Amino acid sequence: MKKIIPIIIILILITIFFLFQTNNNTTHQETTTQMPALKSIKDIETFKENYPNININISYTYNEQEKDTIIYQSIKENENLTNYNNLDLTISLGAFNSEQMKTDKINELGSVPIMMYHGIVNMKSSETNYIGGNVDKDGYTRTTEAFINDLEYYYQNNYRMIRLEDYINGEIKTEYGKSPIILTFDDGNENNIKVTGLDEEGNIIIDPNSAVGILEQFKEKYPDYNVTATFFVNDTLFNQEEYNEKILTWLIDNGYDIGNHTKGHIDIKKEDATTVNNSIGYVYNQLDSIIPDKYVNIIALPFGSPYNKEHSNFQYVLNSTYNNKTYNTTSALRVGWEPELSPYDKNFDPTFLKRCRAYDNNGEEFDITMVFNILETTRYISDGVNNTIVIPCNLKDSITETNSKEVLCY
């Protein structure tokens, strides 16, 4: 027995030694984790599983290397991953295929619809006194049923939502074969995002039948829809004084944008210069105090006024001063009637953009049916690559000279 005890002690010491070494090696490995070389899509999935805290940004490009091959990674092989939070990857789409582009009618000089909504009222279309889903005579307010059908129609016809600001900046990242569409809401109506109260943590509870409530349901139903919209507010914001600030913050945090619709919803062509300047500057100043640097410098012109850029008051649309601060507006939205040009078109004017009124009128006067019938042959169809513009070769002279993206034609 006495002989066995020393042997047991030795075995215990050896076990402790190896456990210490293993733990030490593991700790060392965790603090010096090295970046692997990623070659394929499968490698990306494995990387995500092993390093869930590193955010991966993926872009695509045409390349002679085989499709789905990773041709660039921002973190070089063997670099210490503990120094990084983001990883940028570029994946090859294979060689540019002219015949495939032609077959799929890819055209990034096609038209883009900017849909204009106002109110969304919780009622069936059959309950209105007007055409289709129009709640009022001119169709500025739609039923929840009609709005749901609109969104479903857009999705099923291969339209995918993008941010208005991205469109203006020419940063369209719509997937291959799909077309971009933009949603805007004017007036900051309560039914755009109606709050019914706060939860136990102080977060707003959104009425599922309000515009945002419906949009959020589509976000869950179709994850690839990239649900987003820009809301243009007056000085009353969303007409819910108790919740207005929480609403603005929630919208920004959840992928929506906020723009300017002037204090008092003024008719710019009818007011004096001081009133126009102050009305625009006031709303910018108001947004500055609640969501600084997070709103968009875009104005939706009330009544679509003025109807031309030559009007003397239009200068205050683009540049206004309030409380000794100057606000520069990048774009002004008209009430409009038809789809807009591609941002890569040499005639594109971001300062004065047309919108399509989302209403029903038996296929006439640029209602939804008429607009999307026109788009069947004129729509922007994406190649899915942000750094290229793919078009039919006969349109090459229409590309803006200031464009910095690679132009490919077929």
GROMACS .gro file of C-alpha atoms in nm:
model
  410
    1MET     CA    1   0.000   0.000   0.000
    2LYS     CA    2   0.285   0.236   0.091
    3LYS     CA    3   0.437   0.178  -0.255
    4ILE     CA    4   0.109   0.262  -0.430
    5ILE     CA    5   0.061   0.601  -0.261
    6PRO     CA    6   0.369   0.769  -0.417
    7ILE     CA    7   0.262   0.640  -0.759
    8ILE     CA    8  -0.088   0.787  -0.712
    9ILE     CA    9   0.060   1.121  -0.605
   10ILE     CA   10   0.288   1.124  -0.911
   11LEU     CA   11  -0.010   1.049  -1.141
   12ILE     CA   12  -0.213   1.328  -0.980
   13LEU     CA   13   0.074   1.575  -1.028
   14ILE     CA   14   0.117   1.472  -1.390
   15THR     CA   15  -0.259   1.516  -1.450
   16ILE     CA   16  -0.256   1.861  -1.290
   17PHE     CA   17   0.045   1.957  -1.504
   18PHE     CA   18  -0.124   1.855  -1.828
   19LEU     CA   19  -0.449   2.026  -1.729
   20PHE     CA   20  -0.258   2.347  -1.659
   21GLN     CA   21  -0.076   2.326  -1.992
   22THR     CA   22  -0.399   2.262  -2.181
   23ASN     CA   23  -0.572   2.555  -2.011
   24ASN     CA   24  -0.272   2.778  -2.073
   25ASN     CA   25  -0.259   2.683  -2.440
   26THR     CA   26  -0.632   2.743  -2.478
   27THR     CA   27  -0.606   3.087  -2.319
   28HIS     CA   28  -0.309   3.170  -2.538
   29GLN     CA   29  -0.498   3.053  -2.844
   30GLU     CA   30  -0.800   3.268  -2.756
   31THR     CA   31  -0.592   3.585  -2.728
   32THR     CA   32  -0.386   3.520  -3.042
   33THR     CA   33  -0.656   3.384  -3.274
   34GLN     CA   34  -0.533   3.417  -3.631
   35MET     CA   35  -0.735   3.507  -3.938
   36PRO     CA   36  -0.782   3.211  -4.172
   37ALA     CA   37  -0.776   3.235  -4.551
   38LEU     CA   38  -1.137   3.229  -4.673
   39LYS     CA   39  -1.187   3.074  -5.015
   40SER     CA   40  -1.555   2.985  -5.050
   41ILE     CA   41  -1.907   3.052  -4.926
   42LYS     CA   42  -1.876   2.749  -4.697
   43ASP     CA   43  -1.568   2.906  -4.536
   44ILE     CA   44  -1.776   3.216  -4.454
   45GLU     CA   45  -2.039   3.009  -4.274
   46THR     CA   46  -1.771   2.835  -4.070
   47PHE     CA   47  -1.612   3.170  -3.987
   48LYS     CA   48  -1.947   3.310  -3.869
   49GLU     CA   49  -1.993   3.015  -3.635
   50ASN     CA   50  -1.643   3.046  -3.489
   51TYR     CA   51  -1.634   3.427  -3.464
   52PRO     CA   52  -1.992   3.552  -3.414
   53ASN     CA   53  -1.873   3.887  -3.277
   54ILE     CA   54  -1.710   3.993  -3.604
   55ASN     CA   55  -1.946   4.171  -3.842
   56ILE     CA   56  -1.913   4.057  -4.205
   57ASN     CA   57  -1.981   4.293  -4.497
   58ILE     CA   58  -2.007   4.121  -4.835
   59SER     CA   59  -1.986   4.281  -5.180
   60TYR     CA   60  -1.985   4.118  -5.521
   61THR     CA   61  -1.800   4.185  -5.844
   62TYR     CA   62  -1.744   4.033  -6.186
   63ASN     CA   63  -1.414   3.851  -6.201
   64GLU     CA   64  -1.240   3.585  -6.406
   65GLN     CA   65  -1.219   3.364  -6.100
   66GLU     CA   66  -1.487   3.103  -6.049
   67LYS     CA   67  -1.826   3.220  -5.923
   68ASP     CA   68  -1.863   3.231  -5.542
   69THR     CA   69  -1.487   3.245  -5.493
   70ILE     CA   70  -1.372   3.495  -5.231
   71ILE     CA   71  -1.127   3.727  -5.405
   72TYR     CA   72  -1.068   3.980  -5.126
   73GLN     CA   73  -1.071   3.983  -4.747
   74SER     CA   74  -0.992   4.298  -4.551
   75ILE     CA   75  -0.824   4.110  -4.264
   76LYS     CA   76  -0.515   3.945  -4.401
   77GLU     CA   77  -0.436   3.582  -4.335
   78ASN     CA   78  -0.269   3.514  -3.996
   79GLU     CA   79  -0.353   3.860  -3.857
   80ASN     CA   80  -0.472   3.868  -3.495
   81LEU     CA   81  -0.853   3.874  -3.499
   82THR     CA   82  -0.878   4.032  -3.156
   83ASN     CA   83  -0.786   4.363  -3.321
   84TYR     CA   84  -1.093   4.367  -3.548
   85ASN     CA   85  -1.471   4.403  -3.526
   86ASN     CA   86  -1.549   4.404  -3.900
   87LEU     CA   87  -1.451   4.190  -4.196
   88ASP     CA   88  -1.508   4.303  -4.556
   89LEU     CA   89  -1.528   4.034  -4.822
   90THR     CA   90  -1.560   4.052  -5.200
   91ILE     CA   91  -1.707   3.752  -5.378
   92SER     CA   92  -1.666   3.677  -5.747
   93LEU     CA   93  -1.976   3.651  -5.964
   94GLY     CA   94  -1.767   3.493  -6.234
   95ALA     CA   95  -1.700   3.649  -6.573
   96PHE     CA   96  -1.943   3.911  -6.703
   97ASN     CA   97  -2.202   3.726  -6.910
   98SER     CA   98  -2.349   3.953  -7.178
   99GLU     CA   99  -2.599   3.700  -7.302
  100GLN     CA  100  -2.734   3.636  -6.953
  101MET     CA  101  -2.769   4.010  -6.890
  102LYS     CA  102  -2.963   4.046  -7.212
  103THR     CA  103  -3.187   3.751  -7.133
  104ASP     CA  104  -3.264   3.888  -6.786
  105LYS     CA  105  -3.314   4.243  -6.923
  106ILE     CA  106  -3.072   4.398  -6.676
  107ASN     CA  107  -3.088   4.775  -6.716
  108GLU     CA  108  -2.959   5.012  -6.450
  109LEU     CA  109  -3.063   5.316  -6.649
  110GLY     CA  110  -3.427   5.217  -6.610
  111SER     CA  111  -3.690   5.415  -6.419
  112VAL     CA  112  -3.739   5.402  -6.042
  113PRO     CA  113  -4.080   5.459  -5.876
  114ILE     CA  114  -4.089   5.686  -5.569
  115MET     CA  115  -4.431   5.608  -5.424
  116MET     CA  116  -4.610   5.887  -5.239
  117TYR     CA  117  -4.842   5.798  -4.951
  118HIS     CA  118  -5.008   6.012  -4.686
  119GLY     CA  119  -5.259   5.851  -4.450
  120ILE     CA  120  -5.342   5.483  -4.396
  121VAL     CA  121  -5.689   5.428  -4.245
  122ASN     CA  122  -5.793   5.099  -4.086
  123MET     CA  123  -6.088   5.004  -4.303
  124LYS     CA  124  -6.172   4.779  -4.597
  125SER     CA  125  -6.165   4.920  -4.947
  126SER     CA  126  -6.530   4.821  -4.994
  127GLU     CA  127  -6.622   5.057  -4.711
  128THR     CA  128  -6.503   5.373  -4.887
  129ASN     CA  129  -6.709   5.597  -5.114
  130TYR     CA  130  -6.434   5.618  -5.374
  131ILE     CA  131  -6.244   5.412  -5.631
  132GLY     CA  132  -6.048   5.109  -5.511
  133GLY     CA  133  -5.861   5.171  -5.188
  134ASN     CA  134  -5.899   5.550  -5.191
  135VAL     CA  135  -6.044   5.690  -4.868
  136ASP     CA  136  -6.067   6.045  -5.007
  137LYS     CA  137  -6.156   6.176  -5.351
  138ASP     CA  138  -5.796   6.239  -5.461
  139GLY     CA  139  -5.659   5.915  -5.316
  140TYR     CA  140  -5.408   6.071  -5.078
  141THR     CA  141  -5.534   5.844  -4.801
  142ARG     CA  142  -5.558   5.466  -4.847
  143THR     CA  143  -5.719   5.184  -4.660
  144THR     CA  144  -5.511   4.932  -4.468
  145GLU     CA  145  -5.641   4.666  -4.704
  146ALA     CA  146  -5.524   4.860  -5.010
  147PHE     CA  147  -5.184   4.935  -4.854
  148ILE     CA  148  -5.130   4.568  -4.771
  149ASN     CA  149  -5.224   4.477  -5.129
  150ASP     CA  150  -4.987   4.745  -5.263
  151LEU     CA  151  -4.693   4.602  -5.068
  152GLU     CA  152  -4.777   4.247  -5.176
  153TYR     CA  153  -4.805   4.361  -5.537
  154TYR     CA  154  -4.466   4.531  -5.528
  155TYR     CA  155  -4.300   4.224  -5.380
  156GLN     CA  156  -4.460   3.970  -5.612
  157ASN     CA  157  -4.360   4.183  -5.913
  158ASN     CA  158  -3.994   4.175  -5.807
  159TYR     CA  159  -3.963   4.521  -5.657
  160ARG     CA  160  -3.746   4.559  -5.348
  161MET     CA  161  -3.747   4.863  -5.120
  162ILE     CA  162  -3.444   5.088  -5.090
  163ARG     CA  163  -3.378   5.404  -4.890
  164LEU     CA  164  -3.455   5.729  -5.067
  165GLU     CA  165  -3.117   5.866  -4.962
  166ASP     CA  166  -2.936   5.566  -5.113
  167TYR     CA  167  -3.119   5.620  -5.441
  168ILE     CA  168  -3.022   5.988  -5.448
  169ASN     CA  169  -2.658   5.898  -5.379
  170GLY     CA  170  -2.652   5.626  -5.645
  171GLU     CA  171  -2.598   5.349  -5.389
  172ILE     CA  172  -2.852   5.098  -5.515
  173LYS     CA  173  -2.783   4.751  -5.375
  174THR     CA  174  -3.091   4.573  -5.501
  175GLU     CA  175  -3.034   4.203  -5.567
  176TYR     CA  176  -2.984   4.063  -5.917
  177GLY     CA  177  -3.288   4.072  -6.142
  178LYS     CA  178  -3.496   4.279  -5.900
  179SER     CA  179  -3.603   4.644  -5.925
  180PRO     CA  180  -3.575   4.919  -5.662
  181ILE     CA  181  -3.881   5.094  -5.523
  182ILE     CA  182  -3.899   5.382  -5.271
  183LEU     CA  183  -4.179   5.456  -5.024
  184THR     CA  184  -4.248   5.802  -4.884
  185PHE     CA  185  -4.515   5.932  -4.644
  186ASP     CA  186  -4.609   6.299  -4.610
  187ASP     CA  187  -4.770   6.497  -4.324
  188GLY     CA  188  -4.666   6.288  -4.021
  189ASN     CA  189  -5.018   6.153  -3.978
  190GLU     CA  190  -5.089   5.969  -3.655
  191ASN     CA  191  -5.193   5.665  -3.856
  192ASN     CA  192  -4.844   5.642  -4.005
  193ILE     CA  193  -4.716   5.505  -3.675
  194LYS     CA  194  -4.989   5.507  -3.412
  195VAL     CA  195  -4.866   5.438  -3.059
  196THR     CA  196  -5.111   5.260  -2.831
  197GLY     CA  197  -4.894   5.277  -2.519
  198LEU     CA  198  -4.561   5.170  -2.372
  199ASP     CA  199  -4.446   4.824  -2.268
  200GLU     CA  200  -4.287   4.741  -1.931
  201GLU     CA  201  -3.947   4.858  -2.057
  202GLY     CA  202  -4.078   5.191  -2.184
  203ASN     CA  203  -4.075   5.097  -2.553
  204ILE     CA  204  -4.355   5.216  -2.778
  205ILE     CA  205  -4.629   4.971  -2.874
  206ILE     CA  206  -4.724   5.024  -3.239
  207ASP     CA  207  -5.075   4.970  -3.373
  208PRO     CA  208  -5.041   4.681  -3.622
  209ASN     CA  209  -5.293   4.851  -3.852
  210SER     CA  210  -5.093   5.172  -3.884
  211ALA     CA  211  -4.855   5.209  -4.179
  212VAL     CA  212  -4.544   5.114  -3.981
  213GLY     CA  213  -4.728   4.830  -3.809
  214ILE     CA  214  -4.810   4.686  -4.152
  215LEU     CA  215  -4.457   4.746  -4.281
  216GLU     CA  216  -4.311   4.564  -3.981
  217GLN     CA  217  -4.534   4.264  -4.055
  218PHE     CA  218  -4.398   4.256  -4.410
  219LYS     CA  219  -4.047   4.277  -4.268
  220GLU     CA  220  -4.113   3.950  -4.087
  221LYS     CA  221  -4.299   3.789  -4.376
  222TYR     CA  222  -4.035   3.870  -4.642
  223PRO     CA  223  -3.685   3.915  -4.492
  224ASP     CA  224  -3.548   3.998  -4.840
  225TYR     CA  225  -3.793   4.288  -4.887
  226ASN     CA  226  -3.555   4.530  -4.710
  227VAL     CA  227  -3.857   4.714  -4.569
  228THR     CA  228  -3.795   5.087  -4.529
  229ALA     CA  229  -3.963   5.425  -4.594
  230THR     CA  230  -3.902   5.797  -4.548
  231PHE     CA  231  -4.150   5.994  -4.338
  232PHE     CA  232  -4.179   6.370  -4.397
  233VAL     CA  233  -4.305   6.560  -4.095
  234ASN     CA  234  -4.439   6.903  -4.012
  235ASP     CA  235  -4.381   7.079  -3.679
  236THR     CA  236  -4.645   6.856  -3.513
  237LEU     CA  237  -4.429   6.553  -3.602
  238PHE     CA  238  -4.661   6.250  -3.571
  239ASN     CA  239  -4.933   6.436  -3.379
  240GLN     CA  240  -4.871   6.234  -3.064
  241GLU     CA  241  -4.710   6.482  -2.826
  242GLU     CA  242  -4.655   6.225  -2.551
  243TYR     CA  243  -4.470   5.986  -2.782
  244ASN     CA  244  -4.325   6.201  -3.064
  245GLU     CA  245  -3.962   6.184  -2.951
  246LYS     CA  246  -3.978   5.810  -2.887
  247ILE     CA  247  -4.135   5.761  -3.229
  248LEU     CA  248  -3.856   5.947  -3.409
  249THR     CA  249  -3.588   5.751  -3.225
  250TRP     CA  250  -3.763   5.419  -3.287
  251LEU     CA  251  -3.799   5.486  -3.660
  252ILE     CA  252  -3.430   5.574  -3.700
  253ASP     CA  253  -3.323   5.270  -3.496
  254ASN     CA  254  -3.539   5.039  -3.707
  255GLY     CA  255  -3.430   5.134  -4.057
  256TYR     CA  256  -3.664   5.420  -4.147
  257ASP     CA  257  -3.580   5.782  -4.235
  258ILE     CA  258  -3.722   6.121  -4.134
  259GLY     CA  259  -3.735   6.425  -4.360
  260ASN     CA  260  -3.876   6.781  -4.371
  261HIS     CA  261  -4.231   6.879  -4.476
  262THR     CA  262  -4.219   7.240  -4.343
  263LYS     CA  263  -4.374   7.401  -4.039
  264GLY     CA  264  -4.744   7.445  -4.094
  265HIS     CA  265  -4.749   7.262  -4.430
  266ILE     CA  266  -4.712   7.591  -4.618
  267ASP     CA  267  -4.760   7.653  -4.989
  268ILE     CA  268  -4.407   7.771  -5.073
  269LYS     CA  269  -4.501   7.958  -5.390
  270LYS     CA  270  -4.757   8.169  -5.205
  271GLU     CA  271  -4.553   8.274  -4.901
  272ASP     CA  272  -4.295   8.549  -4.858
  273ALA     CA  273  -3.927   8.460  -4.844
  274THR     CA  274  -3.894   8.498  -4.466
  275THR     CA  275  -4.187   8.265  -4.398
  276VAL     CA  276  -4.050   8.001  -4.636
  277ASN     CA  277  -3.700   8.020  -4.487
  278ASN     CA  278  -3.825   7.997  -4.129
  279SER     CA  279  -4.080   7.726  -4.199
  280ILE     CA  280  -3.817   7.495  -4.346
  281GLY     CA  281  -3.545   7.587  -4.099
  282TYR     CA  282  -3.780   7.536  -3.803
  283VAL     CA  283  -3.843   7.169  -3.883
  284TYR     CA  284  -3.475   7.100  -3.946
  285ASN     CA  285  -3.395   7.266  -3.613
  286GLN     CA  286  -3.664   7.060  -3.442
  287LEU     CA  287  -3.523   6.734  -3.581
  288ASP     CA  288  -3.173   6.851  -3.490
  289SER     CA  289  -3.277   6.873  -3.126
  290ILE     CA  290  -3.427   6.523  -3.115
  291ILE     CA  291  -3.231   6.308  -3.363
  292PRO     CA  292  -2.920   6.515  -3.445
  293ASP     CA  293  -2.729   6.397  -3.754
  294LYS     CA  294  -2.976   6.111  -3.803
  295TYR     CA  295  -3.247   6.268  -4.020
  296VAL     CA  296  -3.217   6.318  -4.397
  297ASN     CA  297  -3.175   6.662  -4.554
  298ILE     CA  298  -3.461   6.606  -4.794
  299ILE     CA  299  -3.782   6.807  -4.826
  300ALA     CA  300  -4.118   6.684  -4.953
  301LEU     CA  301  -4.276   6.996  -5.098
  302PRO     CA  302  -4.628   7.053  -4.958
  303PHE     CA  303  -4.878   7.060  -5.248
  304GLY     CA  304  -4.576   6.996  -5.476
  305SER     CA  305  -4.519   7.373  -5.465
  306PRO     CA  306  -4.341   7.550  -5.625
  307TYR     CA  307  -4.392   7.365  -5.949
  308ASN     CA  308  -4.065   7.477  -6.104
  309LYS     CA  309  -3.716   7.545  -5.974
  310GLU     CA  310  -3.712   7.895  -6.125
  311HIS     CA  311  -3.954   8.025  -5.862
  312SER     CA  312  -3.782   8.283  -5.642
  313ASN     CA  313  -3.862   8.092  -5.323
  314PHE     CA  314  -3.695   7.770  -5.437
  315GLN     CA  315  -3.356   7.897  -5.319
  316TYR     CA  316  -3.485   7.870  -4.960
  317VAL     CA  317  -3.583   7.511  -5.023
  318LEU     CA  318  -3.221   7.424  -5.091
  319ASN     CA  319  -3.067   7.656  -4.832
  320SER     CA  320  -3.242   7.784  -4.523
  321THR     CA  321  -3.118   7.949  -4.203
  322TYR     CA  322  -3.274   7.921  -3.860
  323ASN     CA  323  -3.131   8.018  -3.518
  324ASN     CA  324  -2.809   8.119  -3.694
  325LYS     CA  325  -2.762   7.772  -3.842
  326THR     CA  326  -2.771   7.704  -4.217
  327TYR     CA  327  -2.939   7.389  -4.346
  328ASN     CA  328  -2.854   7.254  -4.690
  329THR     CA  329  -3.114   7.039  -4.860
  330THR     CA  330  -2.995   6.772  -5.105
  331SER     CA  331  -3.331   6.692  -5.263
  332ALA     CA  332  -3.683   6.826  -5.294
  333LEU     CA  333  -3.971   6.592  -5.376
  334ARG     CA  334  -4.260   6.696  -5.595
  335VAL     CA  335  -4.612   6.560  -5.577
  336GLY     CA  336  -4.537   6.426  -5.921
  337TRP     CA  337  -4.698   6.163  -6.136
  338GLU     CA  338  -4.446   5.929  -6.300
  339PRO     CA  339  -4.136   5.723  -6.213
  340GLU     CA  340  -3.802   5.902  -6.188
  341LEU     CA  341  -3.479   5.853  -6.382
  342SER     CA  342  -3.198   5.628  -6.272
  343PRO     CA  343  -2.947   5.821  -6.057
  344TYR     CA  344  -2.686   5.728  -6.319
  345ASP     CA  345  -2.871   5.905  -6.600
  346LYS     CA  346  -2.705   6.228  -6.715
  347ASN     CA  347  -3.043   6.406  -6.691
  348PHE     CA  348  -3.103   6.298  -6.331
  349ASP     CA  349  -3.172   6.600  -6.108
  350PRO     CA  350  -3.175   6.504  -5.738
  351THR     CA  351  -3.289   6.852  -5.633
  352PHE     CA  352  -3.632   6.816  -5.795
  353LEU     CA  353  -3.765   6.459  -5.795
  354LYS     CA  354  -4.100   6.334  -5.923
  355ARG     CA  355  -4.312   6.091  -5.722
  356CYS     CA  356  -4.593   5.854  -5.813
  357ARG     CA  357  -4.919   5.900  -5.624
  358ALA     CA  358  -5.018   5.567  -5.469
  359TYR     CA  359  -5.389   5.569  -5.553
  360ASP     CA  360  -5.652   5.401  -5.773
  361ASN     CA  361  -5.809   5.562  -6.078
  362ASN     CA  362  -5.909   5.282  -6.315
  363GLY     CA  363  -5.565   5.276  -6.477
  364GLU     CA  364  -5.569   5.645  -6.570
  365GLU     CA  365  -5.384   5.966  -6.476
  366PHE     CA  366  -5.079   5.785  -6.345
  367ASP     CA  367  -5.248   5.577  -6.079
  368ILE     CA  368  -5.072   5.263  -5.948
  369THR     CA  369  -5.197   5.045  -6.234
  370MET     CA  370  -5.088   5.291  -6.502
  371VAL     CA  371  -4.748   5.354  -6.344
  372PHE     CA  372  -4.658   4.988  -6.317
  373ASN     CA  373  -4.783   4.914  -6.667
  374ILE     CA  374  -4.538   5.178  -6.790
  375LEU     CA  375  -4.262   5.026  -6.578
  376GLU     CA  376  -4.303   4.686  -6.742
  377THR     CA  377  -4.082   4.804  -7.027
  378THR     CA  378  -3.890   5.090  -6.861
  379ARG     CA  379  -3.802   4.967  -6.511
  380TYR     CA  380  -3.459   4.965  -6.353
  381ILE     CA  381  -3.344   4.603  -6.321
  382SER     CA  382  -3.038   4.548  -6.104
  383ASP     CA  383  -2.728   4.341  -6.173
  384GLY     CA  384  -2.681   4.302  -5.796
  385VAL     CA  385  -2.337   4.466  -5.793
  386ASN     CA  386  -2.297   4.808  -5.634
  387ASN     CA  387  -1.975   4.913  -5.809
  388THR     CA  388  -2.094   4.849  -6.167
  389ILE     CA  389  -2.367   4.983  -6.393
  390VAL     CA  390  -2.496   4.730  -6.645
  391ILE     CA  391  -2.697   4.860  -6.941
  392PRO     CA  392  -2.777   4.786  -7.305
  393CYS     CA  393  -2.491   4.928  -7.514
  394ASN     CA  394  -2.724   5.163  -7.703
  395LEU     CA  395  -2.778   5.357  -7.377
  396LYS     CA  396  -2.412   5.418  -7.303
  397ASP     CA  397  -2.425   5.785  -7.401
  398SER     CA  398  -2.692   5.846  -7.136
  399ILE     CA  399  -2.461   5.776  -6.841
  400THR     CA  400  -2.374   6.080  -6.631
  401GLU     CA  401  -2.015   6.194  -6.675
  402THR     CA  402  -1.966   6.226  -6.300
  403ASN     CA  403  -2.035   5.858  -6.246
  404SER     CA  404  -1.744   5.675  -6.081
  405LYS     CA  405  -1.875   5.321  -6.122
  406GLU     CA  406  -1.761   5.079  -6.392
  407VAL     CA  407  -2.003   5.073  -6.685
  408LEU     CA  408  -2.061   4.735  -6.849
  409CYS     CA  409  -2.287   4.692  -7.151
  410TYR     CA  410  -2.429   4.415  -7.362
   0.00000   0.00000   0.00000
